[in-house]
mmCIF file with all atom_site columns, C-alpha atoms in Angstrom:
data_model
loop_
_atom_site.group_PDB
_atom_site.id
_atom_site.type_symbol
_atom_site.label_atom_id
_atom_site.label_alt_id
_atom_site.label_comp_id
_atom_site.label_asym_id
_atom_site.label_entity_id
_atom_site.label_seq_id
_atom_site.pdbx_PDB_ins_code
_atom_site.Cartn_x
_atom_site.Cartn_y
_atom_site.Cartn_z
_atom_site.occupancy
_atom_site.B_iso_or_equiv
_atom_site.pdbx_formal_charge
_atom_site.auth_seq_id
_atom_site.auth_comp_id
_atom_site.auth_asym_id
_atom_site.auth_atom_id
_atom_site.pdbx_PDB_model_num
ATOM 1   C CA . MET A 1 1   ? 155.187 200.285 -47.689 1.00 0.00 ? 13  MET A CA 1
ATOM 2   C CA . ARG A 1 2   ? 154.863 197.845 -45.347 1.00 0.00 ? 14  ARG A CA 1
ATOM 3   C CA . GLN A 1 3   ? 153.844 194.222 -45.907 1.00 0.00 ? 15  GLN A CA 1
ATOM 4   C CA . ILE A 1 4   ? 150.884 192.524 -43.641 1.00 0.00 ? 16  ILE A CA 1
ATOM 5   C CA . THR A 1 5   ? 149.288 189.207 -44.148 1.00 0.00 ? 17  THR A CA 1
ATOM 6   C CA . LEU A 1 6   ? 145.442 189.429 -44.259 1.00 0.00 ? 18  LEU A CA 1
ATOM 7   C CA . SER A 1 7   ? 143.057 186.788 -41.476 1.00 0.00 ? 19  SER A CA 1
ATOM 8   C CA . ASN A 1 8   ? 142.412 185.330 -45.235 1.00 0.00 ? 20  ASN A CA 1
ATOM 9   C CA . GLY A 1 9   ? 146.696 184.952 -45.181 1.00 0.00 ? 21  GLY A CA 1
ATOM 10  C CA . LYS A 1 10  ? 146.752 187.073 -48.208 1.00 0.00 ? 22  LYS A CA 1
ATOM 11  C CA . GLN A 1 11  ? 149.638 189.397 -48.055 1.00 0.00 ? 23  GLN A CA 1
ATOM 12  C CA . VAL A 1 12  ? 149.922 192.596 -48.901 1.00 0.00 ? 24  VAL A CA 1
ATOM 13  C CA . GLU A 1 13  ? 152.132 195.581 -49.432 1.00 0.00 ? 25  GLU A CA 1
ATOM 14  C CA . VAL A 1 14  ? 150.296 198.781 -48.037 1.00 0.00 ? 26  VAL A CA 1
ATOM 15  C CA . ALA A 1 15  ? 152.165 202.047 -46.717 1.00 0.00 ? 27  ALA A CA 1
ATOM 16  C CA . CYS A 1 16  ? 148.928 202.908 -44.806 1.00 0.00 ? 28  CYS A CA 1
ATOM 17  C CA . LEU A 1 17  ? 146.828 199.849 -43.986 1.00 0.00 ? 29  LEU A CA 1
ATOM 18  C CA . SER A 1 18  ? 144.017 202.187 -42.904 1.00 0.00 ? 30  SER A CA 1
ATOM 19  C CA . CYS A 1 19  ? 144.177 203.789 -46.059 1.00 0.00 ? 31  CYS A CA 1
ATOM 20  C CA . ALA A 1 20  ? 144.078 201.917 -48.520 1.00 0.00 ? 32  ALA A CA 1
ATOM 21  C CA . LEU A 1 21  ? 141.029 199.870 -46.581 1.00 0.00 ? 33  LEU A CA 1
ATOM 22  C CA . THR A 1 22  ? 139.309 203.591 -46.074 1.00 0.00 ? 34  THR A CA 1
ATOM 23  C CA . SER A 1 23  ? 140.349 204.245 -50.742 1.00 0.00 ? 35  SER A CA 1
ATOM 24  C CA . GLY A 1 24  ? 138.744 201.267 -51.361 1.00 0.00 ? 36  GLY A CA 1
ATOM 25  C CA . LEU A 1 25  ? 142.099 200.100 -52.044 1.00 0.00 ? 37  LEU A CA 1
ATOM 26  C CA . ILE A 1 26  ? 141.414 196.674 -50.115 1.00 0.00 ? 38  ILE A CA 1
ATOM 27  C CA . GLU A 1 27  ? 138.444 195.093 -49.666 1.00 0.00 ? 39  GLU A CA 1
ATOM 28  C CA . PRO A 1 28  ? 137.692 194.201 -46.671 1.00 0.00 ? 40  PRO A CA 1
ATOM 29  C CA . ASP A 1 29  ? 136.144 190.439 -46.575 1.00 0.00 ? 41  ASP A CA 1
ATOM 30  C CA . GLY A 1 30  ? 132.502 190.879 -46.487 1.00 0.00 ? 42  GLY A CA 1
ATOM 31  C CA . GLY A 1 31  ? 132.316 194.838 -47.156 1.00 0.00 ? 43  GLY A CA 1
ATOM 32  C CA . VAL A 1 32  ? 132.110 197.440 -45.434 1.00 0.00 ? 44  VAL A CA 1
ATOM 33  C CA . VAL A 1 33  ? 130.179 197.258 -42.598 1.00 0.00 ? 45  VAL A CA 1
ATOM 34  C CA . LEU A 1 34  ? 128.836 200.830 -42.142 1.00 0.00 ? 46  LEU A CA 1
ATOM 35  C CA . GLU A 1 35  ? 130.722 204.015 -43.756 1.00 0.00 ? 47  GLU A CA 1
ATOM 36  C CA . THR A 1 36  ? 129.769 208.075 -44.001 1.00 0.00 ? 48  THR A CA 1
ATOM 37  C CA . ALA A 1 37  ? 131.105 210.541 -44.563 1.00 0.00 ? 49  ALA A CA 1
ATOM 38  C CA . TYR A 1 38  ? 134.271 210.771 -41.671 1.00 0.00 ? 50  TYR A CA 1
ATOM 39  C CA . PHE A 1 39  ? 134.851 206.751 -40.959 1.00 0.00 ? 51  PHE A CA 1
ATOM 40  C CA . HIS A 1 40  ? 134.483 203.513 -41.939 1.00 0.00 ? 52  HIS A CA 1
ATOM 41  C CA . ALA A 1 41  ? 134.198 200.814 -40.188 1.00 0.00 ? 53  ALA A CA 1
ATOM 42  C CA . HIS A 1 42  ? 134.513 196.925 -41.160 1.00 0.00 ? 54  HIS A CA 1
ATOM 43  C CA . GLN A 1 43  ? 135.767 193.499 -40.009 1.00 0.00 ? 55  GLN A CA 1
ATOM 44  C CA . ASP A 1 44  ? 139.815 193.218 -38.409 1.00 0.00 ? 56  ASP A CA 1
ATOM 45  C CA . VAL A 1 45  ? 141.956 191.858 -41.623 1.00 0.00 ? 57  VAL A CA 1
ATOM 46  C CA . ALA A 1 46  ? 144.106 190.766 -39.250 1.00 0.00 ? 58  ALA A CA 1
ATOM 47  C CA . TYR A 1 47  ? 142.317 188.606 -36.163 1.00 0.00 ? 59  TYR A CA 1
ATOM 48  C CA . PRO A 1 48  ? 138.547 185.804 -37.594 1.00 0.00 ? 60  PRO A CA 1
ATOM 49  C CA . ILE A 1 49  ? 136.822 187.150 -34.463 1.00 0.00 ? 61  ILE A CA 1
ATOM 50  C CA . LYS A 1 50  ? 132.853 187.653 -35.031 1.00 0.00 ? 62  LYS A CA 1
ATOM 51  C CA . GLY A 1 51  ? 132.174 190.532 -34.296 1.00 0.00 ? 63  GLY A CA 1
ATOM 52  C CA . LEU A 1 52  ? 135.369 192.544 -34.561 1.00 0.00 ? 64  LEU A CA 1
ATOM 53  C CA . ILE A 1 53  ? 134.982 196.447 -35.838 1.00 0.00 ? 65  ILE A CA 1
ATOM 54  C CA . ILE A 1 54  ? 137.840 198.446 -36.449 1.00 0.00 ? 66  ILE A CA 1
ATOM 55  C CA . LEU A 1 55  ? 136.514 202.189 -36.779 1.00 0.00 ? 67  LEU A CA 1
ATOM 56  C CA . ALA A 1 56  ? 138.536 204.528 -38.814 1.00 0.00 ? 68  ALA A CA 1
ATOM 57  C CA . SER A 1 57  ? 138.743 208.133 -39.945 1.00 0.00 ? 69  SER A CA 1
ATOM 58  C CA . LYS A 1 58  ? 138.934 208.176 -43.375 1.00 0.00 ? 70  LYS A CA 1
ATOM 59  C CA . ARG A 1 59  ? 140.795 211.470 -43.129 1.00 0.00 ? 71  ARG A CA 1
ATOM 60  C CA . HIS A 1 60  ? 144.674 210.012 -41.949 1.00 0.00 ? 72  HIS A CA 1
ATOM 61  C CA . ILE A 1 61  ? 144.931 211.609 -38.547 1.00 0.00 ? 73  ILE A CA 1
ATOM 62  C CA . THR A 1 62  ? 146.821 209.816 -35.281 1.00 0.00 ? 74  THR A CA 1
ATOM 63  C CA . CYS A 1 63  ? 145.593 211.478 -32.647 1.00 0.00 ? 75  CYS A CA 1
ATOM 64  C CA . PHE A 1 64  ? 141.743 212.447 -31.248 1.00 0.00 ? 76  PHE A CA 1
ATOM 65  C CA . ASP A 1 65  ? 143.125 216.369 -31.038 1.00 0.00 ? 77  ASP A CA 1
ATOM 66  C CA . GLU A 1 66  ? 142.902 216.224 -34.237 1.00 0.00 ? 78  GLU A CA 1
ATOM 67  C CA . LEU A 1 67  ? 139.067 215.779 -35.320 1.00 0.00 ? 79  LEU A CA 1
ATOM 68  C CA . THR A 1 68  ? 137.192 218.771 -36.467 1.00 0.00 ? 80  THR A CA 1
ATOM 69  C CA . GLU A 1 69  ? 133.594 219.036 -34.750 1.00 0.00 ? 81  GLU A CA 1
ATOM 70  C CA . ALA A 1 70  ? 132.154 217.592 -37.583 1.00 0.00 ? 82  ALA A CA 1
ATOM 71  C CA . GLU A 1 71  ? 133.802 213.812 -37.361 1.00 0.00 ? 83  GLU A CA 1
ATOM 72  C CA . LYS A 1 72  ? 134.306 213.960 -32.989 1.00 0.00 ? 84  LYS A CA 1
ATOM 73  C CA . LEU A 1 73  ? 130.880 213.747 -33.418 1.00 0.00 ? 85  LEU A CA 1
ATOM 74  C CA . ASP A 1 74  ? 130.764 211.323 -36.052 1.00 0.00 ? 86  ASP A CA 1
ATOM 75  C CA . TYR A 1 75  ? 132.911 208.941 -34.125 1.00 0.00 ? 87  TYR A CA 1
ATOM 76  C CA . ILE A 1 76  ? 130.789 208.883 -31.169 1.00 0.00 ? 88  ILE A CA 1
ATOM 77  C CA . ASN A 1 77  ? 127.637 208.131 -33.513 1.00 0.00 ? 89  ASN A CA 1
ATOM 78  C CA . CYS A 1 78  ? 129.453 205.755 -34.988 1.00 0.00 ? 90  CYS A CA 1
ATOM 79  C CA . LEU A 1 79  ? 130.163 204.016 -32.072 1.00 0.00 ? 91  LEU A CA 1
ATOM 80  C CA . THR A 1 80  ? 127.144 203.844 -30.822 1.00 0.00 ? 92  THR A CA 1
ATOM 81  C CA . ARG A 1 81  ? 125.839 202.295 -33.687 1.00 0.00 ? 93  ARG A CA 1
ATOM 82  C CA . ILE A 1 82  ? 127.499 199.702 -34.407 1.00 0.00 ? 94  ILE A CA 1
ATOM 83  C CA . ARG A 1 83  ? 127.792 199.324 -29.952 1.00 0.00 ? 95  ARG A CA 1
ATOM 84  C CA . LYS A 1 84  ? 124.208 198.458 -30.433 1.00 0.00 ? 96  LYS A CA 1
ATOM 85  C CA . ALA A 1 85  ? 124.078 196.887 -33.523 1.00 0.00 ? 97  ALA A CA 1
ATOM 86  C CA . GLN A 1 86  ? 127.035 193.798 -31.631 1.00 0.00 ? 98  GLN A CA 1
ATOM 87  C CA . ARG A 1 87  ? 124.799 193.447 -29.381 1.00 0.00 ? 99  ARG A CA 1
ATOM 88  C CA . ASP A 1 88  ? 120.968 193.456 -30.935 1.00 0.00 ? 100 ASP A CA 1
ATOM 89  C CA . VAL A 1 89  ? 121.829 191.666 -33.361 1.00 0.00 ? 101 VAL A CA 1
ATOM 90  C CA . LEU A 1 90  ? 124.908 189.798 -32.316 1.00 0.00 ? 102 LEU A CA 1
ATOM 91  C CA . GLY A 1 91  ? 124.202 189.576 -28.217 1.00 0.00 ? 103 GLY A CA 1
ATOM 92  C CA . ILE A 1 92  ? 127.600 190.839 -27.883 1.00 0.00 ? 104 ILE A CA 1
ATOM 93  C CA . GLU A 1 93  ? 127.565 191.908 -23.840 1.00 0.00 ? 105 GLU A CA 1
ATOM 94  C CA . TYR A 1 94  ? 131.436 193.006 -23.314 1.00 0.00 ? 106 TYR A CA 1
ATOM 95  C CA . VAL A 1 95  ? 133.285 195.377 -25.749 1.00 0.00 ? 107 VAL A CA 1
ATOM 96  C CA . TYR A 1 96  ? 137.352 196.353 -25.238 1.00 0.00 ? 108 TYR A CA 1
ATOM 97  C CA . TYR A 1 97  ? 137.678 199.576 -27.396 1.00 0.00 ? 109 TYR A CA 1
ATOM 98  C CA . PHE A 1 98  ? 141.164 200.389 -27.964 1.00 0.00 ? 110 PHE A CA 1
ATOM 99  C CA . TYR A 1 99  ? 142.808 202.908 -29.735 1.00 0.00 ? 111 TYR A CA 1
ATOM 100 C CA . ASN A 1 100 ? 146.604 204.088 -30.272 1.00 0.00 ? 112 ASN A CA 1
ATOM 101 C CA . GLU A 1 101 ? 148.345 207.050 -31.490 1.00 0.00 ? 113 GLU A CA 1
ATOM 102 C CA . ASP A 1 102 ? 151.669 205.622 -31.882 1.00 0.00 ? 114 ASP A CA 1
ATOM 103 C CA . THR A 1 103 ? 150.293 203.135 -34.562 1.00 0.00 ? 115 THR A CA 1
ATOM 104 C CA . THR A 1 104 ? 151.757 202.254 -38.001 1.00 0.00 ? 116 THR A CA 1
ATOM 105 C CA . HIS A 1 105 ? 148.257 203.564 -39.419 1.00 0.00 ? 117 HIS A CA 1
ATOM 106 C CA . HIS A 1 106 ? 146.140 205.791 -38.735 1.00 0.00 ? 118 HIS A CA 1
ATOM 107 C CA . PHE A 1 107 ? 143.487 206.656 -36.098 1.00 0.00 ? 119 PHE A CA 1
ATOM 108 C CA . HIS A 1 108 ? 140.959 204.280 -35.481 1.00 0.00 ? 120 HIS A CA 1
ATOM 109 C CA . THR A 1 109 ? 139.801 202.273 -32.700 1.00 0.00 ? 121 THR A CA 1
ATOM 110 C CA . TRP A 1 110 ? 139.244 198.887 -32.059 1.00 0.00 ? 122 TRP A CA 1
ATOM 111 C CA . MET A 1 111 ? 135.757 197.441 -31.053 1.00 0.00 ? 123 MET A CA 1
ATOM 112 C CA . VAL A 1 112 ? 136.939 193.746 -29.299 1.00 0.00 ? 124 VAL A CA 1
ATOM 113 C CA . PRO A 1 113 ? 133.792 191.919 -27.769 1.00 0.00 ? 125 PRO A CA 1
ATOM 114 C CA . ARG A 1 114 ? 134.252 189.287 -25.360 1.00 0.00 ? 126 ARG A CA 1
ATOM 115 C CA . TYR A 1 115 ? 133.050 185.664 -26.100 1.00 0.00 ? 127 TYR A CA 1
ATOM 116 C CA . GLU A 1 116 ? 133.070 182.758 -22.933 1.00 0.00 ? 128 GLU A CA 1
ATOM 117 C CA . TRP A 1 117 ? 135.978 181.479 -24.610 1.00 0.00 ? 129 TRP A CA 1
ATOM 118 C CA . MET A 1 118 ? 138.209 184.104 -24.815 1.00 0.00 ? 130 MET A CA 1
ATOM 119 C CA . TYR A 1 119 ? 138.048 183.965 -20.957 1.00 0.00 ? 131 TYR A CA 1
ATOM 120 C CA . GLU A 1 120 ? 140.154 180.577 -20.335 1.00 0.00 ? 132 GLU A CA 1
ATOM 121 C CA . PHE A 1 121 ? 143.216 184.054 -21.860 1.00 0.00 ? 133 PHE A CA 1
ATOM 122 C CA . GLY A 1 122 ? 142.562 185.849 -18.574 1.00 0.00 ? 134 GLY A CA 1
ATOM 123 C CA . ARG A 1 123 ? 140.471 188.925 -17.966 1.00 0.00 ? 135 ARG A CA 1
ATOM 124 C CA . SER A 1 124 ? 142.019 192.155 -18.695 1.00 0.00 ? 136 SER A CA 1
ATOM 125 C CA . VAL A 1 125 ? 143.518 193.624 -21.581 1.00 0.00 ? 137 VAL A CA 1
ATOM 126 C CA . GLU A 1 126 ? 146.346 191.723 -20.972 1.00 0.00 ? 138 GLU A CA 1
ATOM 127 C CA . SER A 1 127 ? 144.501 188.457 -22.121 1.00 0.00 ? 139 SER A CA 1
ATOM 128 C CA . VAL A 1 128 ? 143.832 190.304 -25.497 1.00 0.00 ? 140 VAL A CA 1
ATOM 129 C CA . ARG A 1 129 ? 147.027 190.293 -27.160 1.00 0.00 ? 141 ARG A CA 1
ATOM 130 C CA . PRO A 1 130 ? 146.884 186.103 -26.882 1.00 0.00 ? 142 PRO A CA 1
ATOM 131 C CA . VAL A 1 131 ? 143.409 186.429 -27.975 1.00 0.00 ? 143 VAL A CA 1
ATOM 132 C CA . LEU A 1 132 ? 143.757 188.060 -31.061 1.00 0.00 ? 144 LEU A CA 1
ATOM 133 C CA . LEU A 1 133 ? 146.652 185.796 -31.624 1.00 0.00 ? 145 LEU A CA 1
ATOM 134 C CA . HIS A 1 134 ? 144.719 182.702 -31.518 1.00 0.00 ? 146 HIS A CA 1
ATOM 135 C CA . ALA A 1 135 ? 142.155 183.479 -33.296 1.00 0.00 ? 147 ALA A CA 1
ATOM 136 C CA . ARG A 1 136 ? 144.762 184.853 -36.381 1.00 0.00 ? 148 ARG A CA 1
ATOM 137 C CA . ASN A 1 137 ? 146.859 181.194 -35.552 1.00 0.00 ? 149 ASN A CA 1
ATOM 138 C CA . GLU A 1 138 ? 144.296 178.876 -35.154 1.00 0.00 ? 150 GLU A CA 1
ATOM 139 C CA . MET A 1 139 ? 140.092 180.317 -36.241 1.00 0.00 ? 151 MET A CA 1
ATOM 140 C CA . ASN A 1 140 ? 140.793 180.571 -40.400 1.00 0.00 ? 152 ASN A CA 1
ATOM 141 C CA . GLY A 1 141 ? 139.007 177.024 -40.003 1.00 0.00 ? 153 GLY A CA 1
ATOM 142 C CA . GLU A 1 142 ? 135.409 177.344 -42.858 1.00 0.00 ? 154 GLU A CA 1
ATOM 143 C CA . GLN A 1 143 ? 133.283 177.087 -39.995 1.00 0.00 ? 155 GLN A CA 1
ATOM 144 C CA . ASN A 1 144 ? 135.017 179.853 -38.143 1.00 0.00 ? 156 ASN A CA 1
ATOM 145 C CA . VAL A 1 145 ? 134.917 181.676 -41.796 1.00 0.00 ? 157 VAL A CA 1
ATOM 146 C CA . ARG A 1 146 ? 131.427 181.583 -42.254 1.00 0.00 ? 158 ARG A CA 1
ATOM 147 C CA . GLU A 1 147 ? 130.171 182.459 -38.923 1.00 0.00 ? 159 GLU A CA 1
ATOM 148 C CA . VAL A 1 148 ? 132.696 185.674 -38.999 1.00 0.00 ? 160 VAL A CA 1
ATOM 149 C CA . MET A 1 149 ? 130.693 186.193 -43.324 1.00 0.00 ? 161 MET A CA 1
ATOM 150 C CA . ALA A 1 150 ? 127.809 185.984 -41.219 1.00 0.00 ? 162 ALA A CA 1
ATOM 151 C CA . ALA A 1 151 ? 127.584 188.463 -38.428 1.00 0.00 ? 163 ALA A CA 1
ATOM 152 C CA . ILE A 1 152 ? 129.529 190.739 -40.878 1.00 0.00 ? 164 ILE A CA 1
ATOM 153 C CA . HIS A 1 153 ? 126.149 190.687 -43.319 1.00 0.00 ? 165 HIS A CA 1
ATOM 154 C CA . ALA A 1 154 ? 123.920 190.485 -39.822 1.00 0.00 ? 166 ALA A CA 1
ATOM 155 C CA . LEU A 1 155 ? 125.709 193.779 -38.495 1.00 0.00 ? 167 LEU A CA 1
ATOM 156 C CA . SER A 1 156 ? 125.574 195.650 -42.055 1.00 0.00 ? 168 SER A CA 1
ATOM 157 C CA . ARG A 1 157 ? 122.567 194.408 -42.465 1.00 0.00 ? 169 ARG A CA 1
ATOM 158 C CA . GLU A 1 158 ? 120.702 195.891 -39.128 1.00 0.00 ? 170 GLU A CA 1
ATOM 159 C CA . LEU A 1 159 ? 123.355 199.011 -39.523 1.00 0.00 ? 171 LEU A CA 1
ATOM 160 C CA . HIS A 1 160 ? 121.368 200.071 -43.234 1.00 0.00 ? 172 HIS A CA 1
ATOM 161 C CA . ARG A 1 161 ? 118.609 199.058 -42.058 1.00 0.00 ? 173 ARG A CA 1
ATOM 162 C CA . GLY A 1 162 ? 115.837 202.340 -42.241 1.00 0.00 ? 174 GLY A CA 1
#
């Protein structure tokens, strides 16, 4: 079991955070953004950045090559739908995508939006960690949390339209 601190300050103890989230054991702030037969999308629970979405497989796997054909199709469709909603609803121009196989959680992709304020930390992939730490340590104020929640609800509404 691992002790994990969420962006809201709550600490949880879980064997796998992704399993706990995709199974509903832990409810992410703002709820689920998108859920399909194979994937679960939610606001990142550790970093309060508007539109920072985690797309996690429901199955506990670690690598792309473990996805079934149906999961592969669902994965790319989910990524595409979420990215379009990020652009259309939140005005996010650029997104950095991260996926790593040596994670302590299972297969998931981070969809990290790039906002103007982030460029003070740099423009490359190397700037992402300082951005995330800044968000965790400095952006838990009431106003930003309200904005993050509003973004979650806006994305969810857009992704569930029609």
